[in-house]
Amino acid sequence: FGNFPPSKIPPNKVDHLLGLLHDTWCSSFAEIVFSPGNIYASQASKWRVIKCATELQEAGIKFEKATESSSLFDIKFKNGIMRIHPLQIDDDTE
């Protein structure tokens, strides 16, 4: 996960991949952004919640699969197109 610190989540507490990604992303993000002296901490009050994919699509945003990305969190937005690394979820995914 690039610059994120190693996960402190015990392996026996992981129920599924999406939960692991959420727990790792949220705790790591908070540790990095809101750590004392971080330049982003002072700007956190300016942040806004990003709408769900359906609402973004209804607003005219187009989605494409990122081909050059290897990280799930490498999201690019340019000219009304959001490029995201695919996360495959199907009937066998727990």
mmCIF file of C-alpha atoms in Angstrom:
data_model
loop_
_atom_site.group_PDB
_atom_site.id
_atom_site.type_symbol
_atom_site.label_atom_id
_atom_site.label_comp_id
_atom_site.label_asym_id
_atom_site.label_seq_id
_atom_site.Cartn_x
_atom_site.Cartn_y
_atom_site.Cartn_z
ATOM 1 C CA PHE A 1 0.000 0.000 0.000
ATOM 2 C CA GLY A 2 2.768 2.399 -0.795
ATOM 3 C CA ASN A 3 3.471 4.871 2.008
ATOM 4 C CA PHE A 4 0.996 3.382 4.451
ATOM 5 C CA PRO A 5 2.321 1.843 7.655
ATOM 6 C CA PRO A 6 2.021 -1.932 8.086
ATOM 7 C CA SER A 7 -1.369 -3.139 9.241
ATOM 8 C CA LYS A 8 -1.832 -3.613 12.982
ATOM 9 C CA ILE A 9 -4.886 -5.801 12.454
ATOM 10 C CA PRO A 10 -4.441 -9.348 13.817
ATOM 11 C CA PRO A 11 -4.945 -11.947 11.040
ATOM 12 C CA ASN A 12 -7.584 -13.795 13.083
ATOM 13 C CA LYS A 13 -9.717 -10.609 13.124
ATOM 14 C CA VAL A 14 -10.020 -10.430 9.314
ATOM 15 C CA ASP A 15 -13.375 -11.757 8.103
ATOM 16 C CA HIS A 16 -13.110 -10.809 4.426
ATOM 17 C CA LEU A 17 -10.954 -8.885 1.944
ATOM 18 C CA LEU A 18 -13.155 -5.810 1.782
ATOM 19 C CA GLY A 19 -13.109 -5.521 5.574
ATOM 20 C CA LEU A 20 -9.313 -5.782 5.576
ATOM 21 C CA LEU A 21 -9.024 -3.080 2.912
ATOM 22 C CA HIS A 22 -11.401 -0.820 4.833
ATOM 23 C CA ASP A 23 -9.681 -1.312 8.183
ATOM 24 C CA THR A 24 -6.212 -0.869 6.684
ATOM 25 C CA TRP A 25 -7.146 2.162 4.593
ATOM 26 C CA CYS A 26 -9.122 3.994 7.279
ATOM 27 C CA SER A 27 -6.733 3.482 10.177
ATOM 28 C CA SER A 28 -3.611 4.142 8.098
ATOM 29 C CA PHE A 29 -5.155 7.191 6.462
ATOM 30 C CA ALA A 30 -6.134 8.665 9.829
ATOM 31 C CA GLU A 31 -2.678 7.988 11.294
ATOM 32 C CA ILE A 32 -0.946 9.695 8.387
ATOM 33 C CA VAL A 33 -3.253 12.655 7.831
ATOM 34 C CA PHE A 34 -4.084 13.569 11.396
ATOM 35 C CA SER A 35 -0.647 13.013 12.910
ATOM 36 C CA PRO A 36 0.772 16.091 14.687
ATOM 37 C CA GLY A 37 2.589 18.437 12.341
ATOM 38 C CA ASN A 38 1.105 16.978 9.159
ATOM 39 C CA ILE A 39 0.287 19.680 6.604
ATOM 40 C CA TYR A 40 -3.021 17.998 5.715
ATOM 41 C CA ALA A 41 -4.392 18.046 9.273
ATOM 42 C CA SER A 42 -5.041 21.791 9.062
ATOM 43 C CA GLN A 43 -6.957 21.325 5.798
ATOM 44 C CA ALA A 44 -9.154 18.424 6.954
ATOM 45 C CA SER A 45 -12.111 20.719 7.681
ATOM 46 C CA LYS A 46 -12.207 21.646 3.970
ATOM 47 C CA TRP A 47 -12.650 18.044 2.836
ATOM 48 C CA ARG A 48 -15.949 16.833 1.424
ATOM 49 C CA VAL A 49 -17.554 13.426 1.245
ATOM 50 C CA ILE A 50 -17.314 11.819 -2.185
ATOM 51 C CA LYS A 51 -20.627 10.568 -3.527
ATOM 52 C CA CYS A 52 -21.201 6.905 -4.365
ATOM 53 C CA ALA A 53 -20.421 5.668 -7.881
ATOM 54 C CA THR A 54 -24.090 5.714 -8.895
ATOM 55 C CA GLU A 55 -24.488 9.364 -7.928
ATOM 56 C CA LEU A 56 -21.250 10.293 -9.682
ATOM 57 C CA GLN A 57 -22.385 8.481 -12.821
ATOM 58 C CA GLU A 58 -25.766 10.245 -12.706
ATOM 59 C CA ALA A 59 -23.850 13.534 -12.497
ATOM 60 C CA GLY A 60 -22.046 12.676 -15.741
ATOM 61 C CA ILE A 61 -18.806 11.166 -14.444
ATOM 62 C CA LYS A 62 -17.563 8.261 -16.557
ATOM 63 C CA PHE A 63 -15.623 5.329 -15.128
ATOM 64 C CA GLU A 64 -12.803 3.435 -16.803
ATOM 65 C CA LYS A 65 -10.588 0.570 -15.717
ATOM 66 C CA ALA A 66 -7.066 1.806 -14.970
ATOM 67 C CA THR A 67 -4.623 -0.243 -17.015
ATOM 68 C CA GLU A 68 -1.321 1.220 -15.842
ATOM 69 C CA SER A 69 -2.126 1.100 -12.136
ATOM 70 C CA SER A 70 -1.198 -1.648 -9.714
ATOM 71 C CA SER A 71 -2.651 -0.082 -6.561
ATOM 72 C CA LEU A 72 -6.311 -0.156 -5.620
ATOM 73 C CA PHE A 73 -5.882 3.360 -4.232
ATOM 74 C CA ASP A 74 -4.301 4.879 -7.349
ATOM 75 C CA ILE A 75 -7.399 6.743 -8.543
ATOM 76 C CA LYS A 76 -7.092 9.343 -11.288
ATOM 77 C CA PHE A 77 -9.698 11.881 -12.437
ATOM 78 C CA LYS A 78 -9.308 13.904 -15.609
ATOM 79 C CA ASN A 79 -11.743 15.412 -18.115
ATOM 80 C CA GLY A 80 -14.786 13.887 -16.413
ATOM 81 C CA ILE A 81 -13.341 10.359 -16.407
ATOM 82 C CA MET A 82 -12.415 8.494 -13.224
ATOM 83 C CA ARG A 83 -9.860 5.720 -13.707
ATOM 84 C CA ILE A 84 -9.819 3.086 -10.983
ATOM 85 C CA HIS A 85 -7.932 -0.180 -10.602
ATOM 86 C CA PRO A 86 -10.532 -2.988 -10.751
ATOM 87 C CA LEU A 87 -11.546 -4.959 -7.669
ATOM 88 C CA GLN A 88 -13.276 -8.142 -8.781
ATOM 89 C CA ILE A 89 -16.119 -9.350 -6.575
ATOM 90 C CA ASP A 90 -18.188 -12.335 -7.675
ATOM 91 C CA ASP A 91 -20.243 -15.221 -6.261
ATOM 92 C CA ASP A 92 -17.145 -16.909 -4.811
ATOM 93 C CA THR A 93 -15.914 -13.780 -3.012
ATOM 94 C CA GLU A 94 -16.388 -13.928 0.751
#
